[in-house]
Amino acid sequence: DARVTQTPRHKVTEMGQEVTMRCQPILGHNTVFWYRQTMMQGLELLAYFRNRAPLDDSGMPKDRFSAEMPDATLATLKIQPSEPRDSAVYFCASGLVRLAGVVAKNIQYFGAGTRLSVL
Amino acid sequence: DQQVKQNSPSLSVQEGRISILNCDYTNSMFDYFLWYKKYPAEGPTFLISISSIKDKNEDGRFTVFLNKSAKHLSLHIVPSQPGDSAVYFCAASQHPGYALNFGKGTSLLVTP
């Protein structure tokens, strides 16, 4: 049963500390997304990659957030330094995007999320 | 600014009846629309999608209707079951495979 795996599931940290969240996309998927869910904003895009190349990171605070894909099986989201306003649930999603002109479902499959609390 | 809006935060429906969840969008470039379902402590799971070339898509008990002129879509669940109780998110993108713009969700409660 293929699924997106996110670690850790929960993280409590103090303001100023570095936080690293990891995501293992579904094997064979070529697109990885990072979303954040808060009560105020709902689900919002932070960044996404296709074939490991960043396509859009306009939703990310550049001064403290960074997203990378060291290889096709791992995506990371780092916050340094963390602040209380970063407290949220962070979701990773992956999908197989075909760019051959055929309209396909191109569904995004979500992990269970990392719940981050910054005190 | 929120480009996808779900104006009803919650909805309660009796088992066996129809559930209708609504969604409005403002960006006329959106071409592809999806509904996701989310249980507590889990990630959203894909439910059904529709592209802008269609006005209806059906999958079992779930039907999505798209009215492009009104920039409105709706999800119909018939008949509703207690297991359908979850938060439903409407999402839209400019192309399949692009990042999704989500609404804030509607919490559906189906009572026996």
XYZ file of N, CA and C in Angstrom:
693
model
N 0.848 -1.185 0.000
C 0.000 0.000 0.000
C 0.885 1.237 0.000
N 1.029 1.873 -1.168
C 1.916 3.013 -1.294
C 1.347 4.214 -0.556
N 2.210 4.902 0.186
C 1.748 6.096 0.876
C 2.902 7.060 1.066
N 2.548 8.322 1.324
C 3.532 9.347 1.634
C 3.813 9.276 3.136
N 5.081 9.216 3.497
C 5.474 9.097 4.896
C 6.118 10.381 5.371
N 5.605 10.907 6.472
C 6.170 12.127 7.046
C 6.688 11.850 8.460
N 7.849 12.398 8.755
C 8.400 12.293 10.103
C 8.972 13.640 10.524
N 8.899 14.010 11.816
C 8.132 13.289 12.837
C 6.644 13.577 12.695
N 5.802 12.875 13.401
C 4.370 13.162 13.379
C 4.051 14.357 14.264
N 4.803 14.491 15.334
C 4.611 15.611 16.259
C 5.979 16.178 16.631
N 6.035 17.491 16.789
C 7.278 18.123 17.209
C 6.942 19.316 18.082
N 7.499 19.318 19.290
C 7.371 20.470 20.172
C 8.765 21.032 20.366
N 8.922 22.315 20.152
C 10.239 22.914 20.255
C 10.116 24.318 20.835
N 11.238 24.862 21.193
C 11.240 26.220 21.741
C 11.616 27.220 20.648
N 11.096 28.392 20.801
C 11.379 29.469 19.857
C 12.882 29.602 19.649
N 13.287 29.753 18.409
C 14.696 29.929 18.095
C 15.400 28.651 17.674
N 14.782 27.516 17.954
C 15.393 26.236 17.599
C 15.160 25.915 16.119
N 16.053 25.075 15.598
C 15.884 24.600 14.214
C 14.940 23.397 14.210
N 14.070 23.375 13.191
C 13.140 22.264 13.016
C 13.337 21.684 11.615
N 13.435 20.380 11.536
C 13.522 19.711 10.234
C 12.402 18.695 10.118
N 11.633 18.811 9.060
C 10.558 17.855 8.773
C 10.930 17.091 7.503
N 10.631 15.806 7.514
C 11.023 14.950 6.382
C 9.815 14.302 5.735
N 9.964 14.036 4.454
C 8.874 13.450 3.683
C 9.444 12.440 2.702
N 8.861 11.252 2.712
C 9.215 10.248 1.718
C 8.045 10.138 0.747
N 8.196 10.632 -0.468
C 7.074 10.563 -1.408
C 6.841 9.133 -1.876
N 5.712 8.918 -2.514
C 5.418 7.608 -3.074
C 6.419 7.321 -4.189
N 6.963 6.117 -4.179
C 7.980 5.717 -5.154
C 7.458 5.899 -6.579
N 8.255 6.628 -7.378
C 7.855 6.848 -8.762
C 7.162 8.174 -9.012
N 6.707 8.828 -7.951
C 6.096 10.144 -8.123
C 7.175 11.182 -8.390
N 6.864 12.121 -9.313
C 7.879 13.087 -9.712
C 7.622 14.501 -9.188
N 6.543 14.678 -8.433
C 6.210 16.011 -7.936
C 5.918 15.936 -6.440
N 6.522 16.833 -5.684
C 6.360 16.865 -4.228
C 5.945 18.267 -3.803
N 4.934 18.327 -2.961
C 4.389 19.594 -2.475
C 4.516 19.667 -0.960
N 4.738 20.863 -0.451
C 4.649 21.143 0.976
C 3.512 22.147 1.195
N 2.576 21.763 2.081
C 1.474 22.638 2.456
C 1.502 22.827 3.973
N 0.924 23.923 4.428
C 0.791 24.192 5.855
C -0.682 24.463 6.150
N -1.157 23.895 7.251
C -2.551 24.129 7.655
C -2.596 24.851 8.982
N -3.259 25.987 9.018
C -3.510 26.728 10.240
C -4.992 27.040 10.317
N -5.440 27.390 11.501
C -6.858 27.734 11.667
C -7.201 28.975 10.856
N -6.300 29.929 10.845
C -6.601 31.213 10.196
C -6.553 31.108 8.672
N -5.515 30.457 8.151
C -5.276 30.463 6.707
C -5.759 29.205 5.998
N -6.079 28.177 6.760
C -6.428 26.919 6.114
C -5.192 26.254 5.544
N -5.369 25.514 4.452
C -4.263 24.822 3.788
C -3.645 25.743 2.738
N -2.366 26.024 2.895
C -1.715 26.914 1.943
C -0.404 26.307 1.471
N -0.095 26.558 0.200
C 1.118 26.015 -0.393
C 2.346 26.756 0.124
N 3.370 25.984 0.472
C 4.654 26.578 0.818
C 5.624 26.489 -0.357
N 5.747 25.277 -0.935
C 6.709 25.064 -2.022
C 6.385 23.773 -2.742
N 6.885 23.653 -3.998
C 6.795 22.353 -4.616
C 7.905 22.121 -5.634
N 8.176 20.860 -5.861
C 9.277 20.390 -6.685
C 8.748 19.456 -7.769
N 9.378 19.513 -8.914
C 9.116 18.521 -9.947
C 10.461 17.986 -10.405
N 10.549 16.641 -10.417
C 11.841 16.003 -10.736
C 12.975 16.615 -9.910
N 12.688 16.889 -8.658
C 13.620 17.397 -7.636
C 13.980 18.868 -7.819
N 13.500 19.490 -8.876
C 13.811 20.914 -9.074
C 12.693 21.767 -8.476
N 13.061 22.815 -7.719
C 12.027 23.680 -7.144
C 11.278 24.441 -8.241
N 9.938 24.386 -8.181
C 9.126 25.095 -9.168
C 8.514 26.362 -8.598
N 8.182 26.318 -7.324
C 7.509 27.465 -6.730
C 7.732 27.415 -5.225
N 8.339 28.426 -4.680
C 8.476 28.507 -3.218
C 7.986 29.869 -2.735
N 7.089 30.460 -3.488
C 6.621 31.809 -3.162
C 5.809 31.859 -1.874
N 5.303 30.723 -1.415
C 4.523 30.709 -0.189
C 5.359 30.589 1.064
N 6.657 30.488 0.908
C 7.541 30.254 2.044
C 8.220 31.534 2.492
N 8.243 31.801 3.821
C 9.070 32.912 4.322
C 10.542 32.571 4.061
N 11.165 33.290 3.142
C 12.505 32.917 2.673
C 13.578 33.069 3.738
N 13.357 33.961 4.678
C 14.423 34.229 5.638
C 14.604 33.090 6.637
N 13.561 32.272 6.834
C 13.681 31.246 7.860
C 13.347 29.847 7.368
N 12.667 29.724 6.255
C 12.256 28.420 5.730
C 13.133 28.037 4.544
N 13.407 26.739 4.461
C 14.072 26.229 3.263
C 13.541 24.831 2.967
N 13.398 24.532 1.691
C 12.914 23.222 1.262
C 13.879 22.657 0.244
N 14.152 21.370 0.388
C 15.102 20.717 -0.514
C 14.644 19.307 -0.826
N 15.216 18.771 -1.913
C 15.033 17.354 -2.228
C 16.406 16.767 -2.495
N 17.065 16.271 -1.463
C 18.407 15.701 -1.641
C 18.423 14.550 -2.643
N 17.358 13.770 -2.665
C 17.203 12.744 -3.689
C 15.729 12.498 -3.923
N 15.426 11.601 -4.840
C 14.033 11.402 -5.252
C 13.171 10.779 -4.167
N 13.811 10.239 -3.128
C 13.036 9.571 -2.080
C 12.926 10.400 -0.806
N 13.446 11.614 -0.816
C 13.431 12.417 0.406
C 13.252 13.896 0.094
N 12.267 14.498 0.765
C 12.089 15.943 0.718
C 12.180 16.455 2.149
N 12.813 17.597 2.347
C 12.942 18.166 3.686
C 12.446 19.596 3.703
N 11.899 19.972 4.850
C 11.473 21.343 5.094
C 12.107 21.768 6.416
N 12.887 22.835 6.365
C 13.587 23.292 7.562
C 13.111 24.683 7.944
N 13.041 24.903 9.242
C 12.718 26.224 9.765
C 13.829 26.598 10.744
N 14.495 27.720 10.480
C 15.578 28.153 11.351
C 15.716 29.679 11.294
N 15.475 30.404 12.379
C 14.970 29.904 13.663
C 13.455 29.804 13.663
N 12.923 28.894 14.447
C 11.474 28.735 14.525
C 10.866 29.818 15.427
N 9.605 30.143 15.133
C 8.866 31.143 15.902
C 7.499 30.570 16.258
N 6.876 31.093 17.320
C 5.546 30.572 17.699
C 4.524 30.623 16.562
N 4.610 31.602 15.681
C 3.649 31.700 14.581
C 3.819 30.596 13.532
N 4.911 29.820 13.641
C 5.108 28.687 12.731
C 4.324 27.461 13.185
N 3.712 27.531 14.360
C 2.939 26.400 14.865
C 1.783 26.111 13.902
N 1.748 24.860 13.421
C 0.780 24.483 12.386
C 0.951 22.992 12.116
N 0.125 22.473 11.235
C 0.342 21.129 10.714
C 0.927 21.269 9.311
N 2.034 20.609 9.083
C 2.720 20.674 7.797
C 2.494 19.368 7.052
N 1.940 19.492 5.852
C 1.653 18.322 5.031
C 2.581 18.277 3.826
N 3.003 17.077 3.530
C 3.703 16.797 2.284
C 2.751 16.007 1.405
N 2.797 16.260 0.119
C 1.983 15.507 -0.834
C 2.843 15.176 -2.033
N 2.552 14.062 -2.668
C 3.281 13.733 -3.894
C 2.304 13.319 -4.987
N 2.764 13.440 -6.212
C 1.929 13.074 -7.345
C 2.778 12.735 -8.546
N 2.173 12.022 -9.486
C 2.845 11.701 -10.746
C 2.237 12.590 -11.812
N 3.015 13.534 -12.285
C 2.531 14.502 -13.261
C 3.080 14.140 -14.626
N 2.170 13.897 -15.555
C 2.580 13.584 -16.916
C 2.435 14.845 -17.751
N 3.478 15.210 -18.429
C 3.462 16.461 -19.180
C 3.404 16.217 -20.674
N 2.772 15.102 -21.073
C 2.767 14.742 -22.494
C 1.533 15.261 -23.203
N 0.829 16.190 -22.568
C -0.342 16.758 -23.229
C -1.613 16.010 -22.947
N -1.506 14.886 -22.228
C -2.713 14.132 -21.904
C -3.258 14.630 -20.579
N -4.514 14.984 -20.556
C -5.110 15.444 -19.300
C -5.389 14.236 -18.425
N -4.710 14.171 -17.321
C -4.896 13.050 -16.405
C -5.356 13.597 -15.064
N -5.701 12.704 -14.187
C -6.198 13.149 -12.897
C -5.124 13.878 -12.109
N -3.895 13.384 -12.204
C -2.793 14.014 -11.481
C -3.166 14.292 -10.031
N -3.579 13.260 -9.338
C -4.007 13.392 -7.960
C -2.795 13.608 -7.066
N -2.966 14.436 -6.049
C -1.942 14.610 -5.024
C -2.299 13.725 -3.835
N -1.305 12.947 -3.397
C -1.490 12.053 -2.255
C -0.769 12.659 -1.060
N -1.509 12.794 0.021
C -0.991 13.491 1.194
C -0.478 12.532 2.253
N 0.574 12.972 2.952
C 0.995 12.284 4.152
C 0.093 12.674 5.318
N 0.373 12.080 6.474
C -0.458 12.324 7.659
C -0.121 13.638 8.346
N 0.985 14.263 7.938
C 1.322 15.579 8.471
C 2.261 15.535 9.661
N 2.933 16.658 9.874
C 3.738 16.884 11.074
C 3.101 18.032 11.838
N 2.684 17.753 13.065
C 2.098 18.814 13.896
C 3.214 19.488 14.676
N 3.453 20.740 14.377
C 4.554 21.495 14.986
C 4.014 22.501 15.990
N 4.581 22.469 17.186
C 4.254 23.461 18.211
C 5.541 24.156 18.614
N 5.586 25.455 18.443
C 6.753 26.239 18.820
C 6.371 27.078 20.039
N 7.032 26.834 21.150
C 6.673 27.499 22.408
C 7.463 28.783 22.628
N -5.120 36.594 -0.426
C -6.573 36.540 -0.533
C -7.008 35.117 -0.922
N -8.129 34.738 -0.373
C -8.614 33.374 -0.564
C -9.256 33.269 -1.946
N -8.677 32.448 -2.822
C -9.218 32.307 -4.167
C -10.265 31.194 -4.249
N -10.283 30.350 -3.242
C -11.280 29.282 -3.173
C -11.989 29.425 -1.831
N -13.309 29.501 -1.880
C -14.060 29.782 -0.656
C -15.127 28.727 -0.403
N -15.151 28.266 0.824
C -16.219 27.393 1.266
C -16.910 28.137 2.397
N -18.055 28.661 2.123
C -18.692 29.597 3.043
C -19.433 28.936 4.186
N -19.623 27.633 4.111
C -20.283 26.932 5.210
C -19.234 26.145 5.990
N -18.919 26.587 7.210
C -17.908 25.854 7.983
C -18.390 24.463 8.411
N -19.708 24.311 8.537
C -20.206 23.019 8.988
C -21.565 22.723 8.375
N -21.879 21.416 8.358
C -23.139 20.948 7.780
C -23.527 19.666 8.509
N -24.794 19.576 8.886
C -25.285 18.366 9.541
C -26.420 17.785 8.711
N -26.342 16.478 8.444
C -27.305 15.814 7.564
C -27.679 14.470 8.191
N -28.913 14.086 7.987
C -29.326 12.764 8.481
C -28.869 11.662 7.535
N -28.545 10.541 8.109
C -28.156 9.366 7.328
C -29.220 9.059 6.276
N -28.770 8.753 5.068
C -29.691 8.421 3.991
C -30.092 9.610 3.129
N -29.934 10.831 3.698
C -30.302 12.027 2.942
C -29.139 12.483 2.065
N -29.384 13.517 1.277
C -28.340 14.068 0.427
C -27.542 15.128 1.186
N -26.233 15.088 1.026
C -25.357 16.156 1.532
C -24.915 16.973 0.327
N -25.015 18.281 0.451
C -24.556 19.178 -0.618
C -23.548 20.155 -0.035
N -22.322 20.074 -0.524
C -21.266 20.959 -0.068
C -20.913 21.907 -1.217
N -20.797 23.176 -0.881
C -20.607 24.194 -1.909
C -19.229 24.842 -1.849
N -18.828 25.356 -2.996
C -17.499 25.951 -3.122
C -17.546 27.023 -4.213
N -16.964 28.167 -3.948
C -16.870 29.238 -4.944
C -15.407 29.585 -5.172
N -15.095 30.021 -6.370
C -13.723 30.422 -6.653
C -13.715 31.744 -7.405
N -12.601 32.437 -7.328
C -12.526 33.764 -7.936
C -11.592 33.811 -9.149
N -10.675 32.864 -9.258
C -9.678 32.912 -10.325
C -10.200 32.205 -11.577
N -10.438 32.959 -12.622
C -10.987 32.372 -13.851
C -9.972 31.500 -14.591
N -8.719 31.515 -14.148
C -7.698 30.660 -14.762
C -7.739 29.234 -14.225
N -8.463 29.011 -13.167
C -8.551 27.656 -12.628
C -9.208 26.736 -13.641
N -8.597 25.570 -13.811
C -9.005 24.668 -14.884
C -9.337 23.278 -14.371
N -9.034 23.039 -13.134
C -9.111 21.672 -12.616
C -9.501 21.774 -11.158
N -10.506 20.992 -10.772
C -11.085 21.138 -9.434
C -11.171 19.768 -8.766
N -10.909 19.759 -7.465
C -10.907 18.494 -6.737
C -11.613 18.673 -5.408
N -12.100 17.570 -4.890
C -12.596 17.509 -3.515
C -11.747 16.492 -2.763
N -11.340 16.912 -1.562
C -10.596 16.047 -0.667
C -11.401 15.888 0.611
N -11.210 14.751 1.245
C -11.877 14.427 2.504
C -10.796 14.250 3.556
N -11.042 14.750 4.758
C -10.016 14.661 5.795
C -10.629 14.238 7.118
N -10.057 13.153 7.683
C -10.389 12.729 9.035
C -9.360 13.326 9.993
N -9.713 13.470 11.280
C -8.769 14.014 12.265
C -7.476 13.210 12.308
N -6.381 13.916 12.439
C -5.039 13.326 12.572
C -4.600 12.560 11.320
N -5.263 12.789 10.213
C -4.843 12.186 8.951
C -4.677 13.279 7.904
N -3.984 12.930 6.823
C -3.894 13.872 5.722
C -5.136 13.816 4.854
N -5.354 14.857 4.047
C -6.487 14.833 3.122
C -6.354 13.677 2.140
N -7.479 13.074 1.799
C -7.488 12.011 0.787
C -8.388 12.431 -0.369
N -7.944 12.128 -1.562
C -8.649 12.509 -2.769
C -10.006 11.810 -2.846
N -11.000 12.596 -3.259
C -12.343 12.041 -3.369
C -12.804 11.998 -4.834
N -12.815 13.135 -5.476
C -13.327 13.224 -6.842
C -12.816 14.507 -7.469
N -12.703 14.511 -8.797
C -12.206 15.702 -9.490
C -13.054 15.986 -10.719
N -12.863 17.192 -11.262
C -13.544 17.566 -12.495
C -12.688 18.586 -13.227
N -12.603 18.458 -14.527
C -11.888 19.466 -15.304
C -12.895 20.453 -15.869
N -12.401 21.596 -16.301
C -13.301 22.670 -16.721
C -14.040 22.367 -18.020
N -13.659 21.294 -18.706
C -14.362 20.951 -19.948
C -15.653 20.181 -19.665
N -15.846 19.814 -18.391
C -17.056 19.081 -18.016
C -17.892 19.916 -17.055
N -19.153 19.546 -16.885
C -19.961 20.205 -15.869
C -20.439 19.233 -14.790
N -20.103 17.967 -14.972
C -20.527 16.972 -13.986
C -19.578 15.779 -14.045
N -19.285 15.253 -12.877
C -18.529 14.006 -12.802
C -19.074 13.194 -11.639
N -19.262 11.919 -11.883
C -19.925 11.066 -10.901
C -19.040 9.871 -10.572
N -19.002 9.525 -9.292
C -18.259 8.342 -8.865
C -19.004 7.732 -7.695
N -19.803 6.728 -7.980
C -20.576 6.073 -6.932
C -21.558 7.041 -6.292
N -21.429 7.205 -4.979
C -22.345 8.095 -4.265
C -21.984 9.570 -4.385
N -20.857 9.850 -4.997
C -20.332 11.210 -5.046
C -20.447 11.794 -6.459
N -20.987 13.004 -6.521
C -21.103 13.713 -7.788
C -20.625 15.141 -7.593
N -19.785 15.603 -8.491
C -19.349 16.998 -8.450
C -19.952 17.716 -9.664
N -20.497 18.895 -9.392
C -21.073 19.737 -10.428
C -20.248 21.010 -10.536
N -19.988 21.441 -11.766
C -19.218 22.660 -11.995
C -20.037 23.634 -12.835
N -20.172 24.856 -12.334
C -20.828 25.941 -13.060
C -19.782 27.034 -13.281
N -19.151 26.998 -14.461
C -18.039 27.912 -14.730
C -18.479 29.362 -14.772
N -19.648 29.614 -15.309
C -20.090 31.008 -15.419
C -20.286 31.620 -14.041
N -20.727 30.801 -13.104
C -20.931 31.288 -11.737
C -19.706 31.096 -10.871
N -18.675 30.430 -11.413
C -17.469 30.091 -10.646
C -17.865 29.367 -9.358
N -18.629 28.322 -9.533
C -19.188 27.598 -8.402
C -19.128 26.102 -8.670
N -18.755 25.348 -7.647
C -18.887 23.908 -7.749
C -19.506 23.356 -6.473
N -20.074 22.177 -6.605
C -20.711 21.557 -5.452
C -20.439 20.058 -5.481
N -20.445 19.503 -4.309
C -20.278 18.061 -4.126
C -21.570 17.517 -3.534
N -22.135 16.517 -4.195
C -23.333 15.868 -3.697
C -22.977 14.458 -3.235
N -23.439 14.115 -2.057
C -23.241 12.767 -1.529
C -24.622 12.163 -1.301
N -24.906 11.101 -2.058
C -26.207 10.461 -1.944
C -26.065 8.936 -1.988
N -26.588 8.190 -1.023
C -27.091 8.684 0.253
C -25.940 8.916 1.226
N -26.112 9.822 2.133
C -25.075 10.101 3.129
C -25.025 8.969 4.152
N -23.799 8.684 4.595
C -23.588 7.632 5.587
C -22.786 8.203 6.753
N -22.923 7.640 7.957
C -22.159 8.160 9.105
C -20.648 8.194 8.849
N -20.128 7.245 8.083
C -18.707 7.227 7.756
C -18.265 8.379 6.881
N -19.219 9.110 6.323
C -18.886 10.291 5.517
C -18.565 11.497 6.393
N -18.798 11.397 7.685
C -18.518 12.510 8.591
C -17.024 12.811 8.579
N -16.675 13.995 8.135
C -15.280 14.389 7.952
C -15.273 15.851 7.534
N -14.084 16.397 7.360
C -13.951 17.736 6.782
C -13.690 17.583 5.286
N -14.434 18.319 4.494
C -14.308 18.255 3.038
C -13.691 19.551 2.532
N -12.624 19.392 1.760
C -11.929 20.539 1.189
C -12.144 20.578 -0.315
N -12.485 21.741 -0.787
C -12.539 22.022 -2.204
C -11.166 22.578 -2.600
N -10.665 22.187 -3.772
C -9.356 22.663 -4.224
C -9.393 22.928 -5.720
N -8.541 23.827 -6.158
C -8.511 24.188 -7.576
C -7.081 24.466 -8.015
N -6.812 24.213 -9.292
C -5.499 24.552 -9.840
C -5.670 24.983 -11.292
N -4.613 25.593 -11.813
C -4.677 26.062 -13.187
C -4.420 24.946 -14.182
N -3.920 23.830 -13.683
C -3.621 22.698 -14.557
C -3.472 21.480 -13.670
N -3.867 20.311 -14.119
C -3.591 19.113 -13.321
C -2.095 19.004 -13.050
N -1.750 18.754 -11.796
C -0.332 18.625 -11.460
C 0.289 19.887 -10.917
N -0.420 21.003 -11.031
C 0.054 22.226 -10.407
C -0.355 22.228 -8.935
N 0.196 23.163 -8.191
C -0.161 23.274 -6.778
C -1.647 23.599 -6.639
N -2.221 23.154 -5.542
C -3.636 23.333 -5.298
C -3.892 24.541 -4.408
N -4.979 25.243 -4.725
C -5.506 26.287 -3.853
C -6.716 25.689 -3.147
N -6.668 25.696 -1.829
C -7.707 25.047 -1.040
C -8.677 26.044 -0.437
N -9.919 25.612 -0.283
C -10.852 26.306 0.589
C -10.549 25.919 2.026
N -11.244 26.550 2.968
C -10.963 26.296 4.383
C -11.693 25.081 4.925
N -12.524 24.461 4.099
C -13.143 23.219 4.501
C -14.539 23.383 5.070
N -15.327 22.325 4.907
C -16.660 22.227 5.512
C -16.696 20.932 6.304
N -17.041 21.039 7.563
C -17.132 19.872 8.431
C -18.523 19.265 8.291
N -18.580 18.056 7.775
C -19.850 17.364 7.567
C -20.083 16.360 8.684
N -21.247 16.421 9.280
C -21.647 15.447 10.286
C -22.897 14.736 9.786
N -22.793 13.425 9.639
C -23.944 12.626 9.216
C -24.452 11.862 10.442
N -25.656 12.163 10.835
C -26.218 11.577 12.057
C -27.121 10.397 11.729
N -27.072 9.365 12.567
C -27.896 8.173 12.315
C -29.388 8.484 12.406
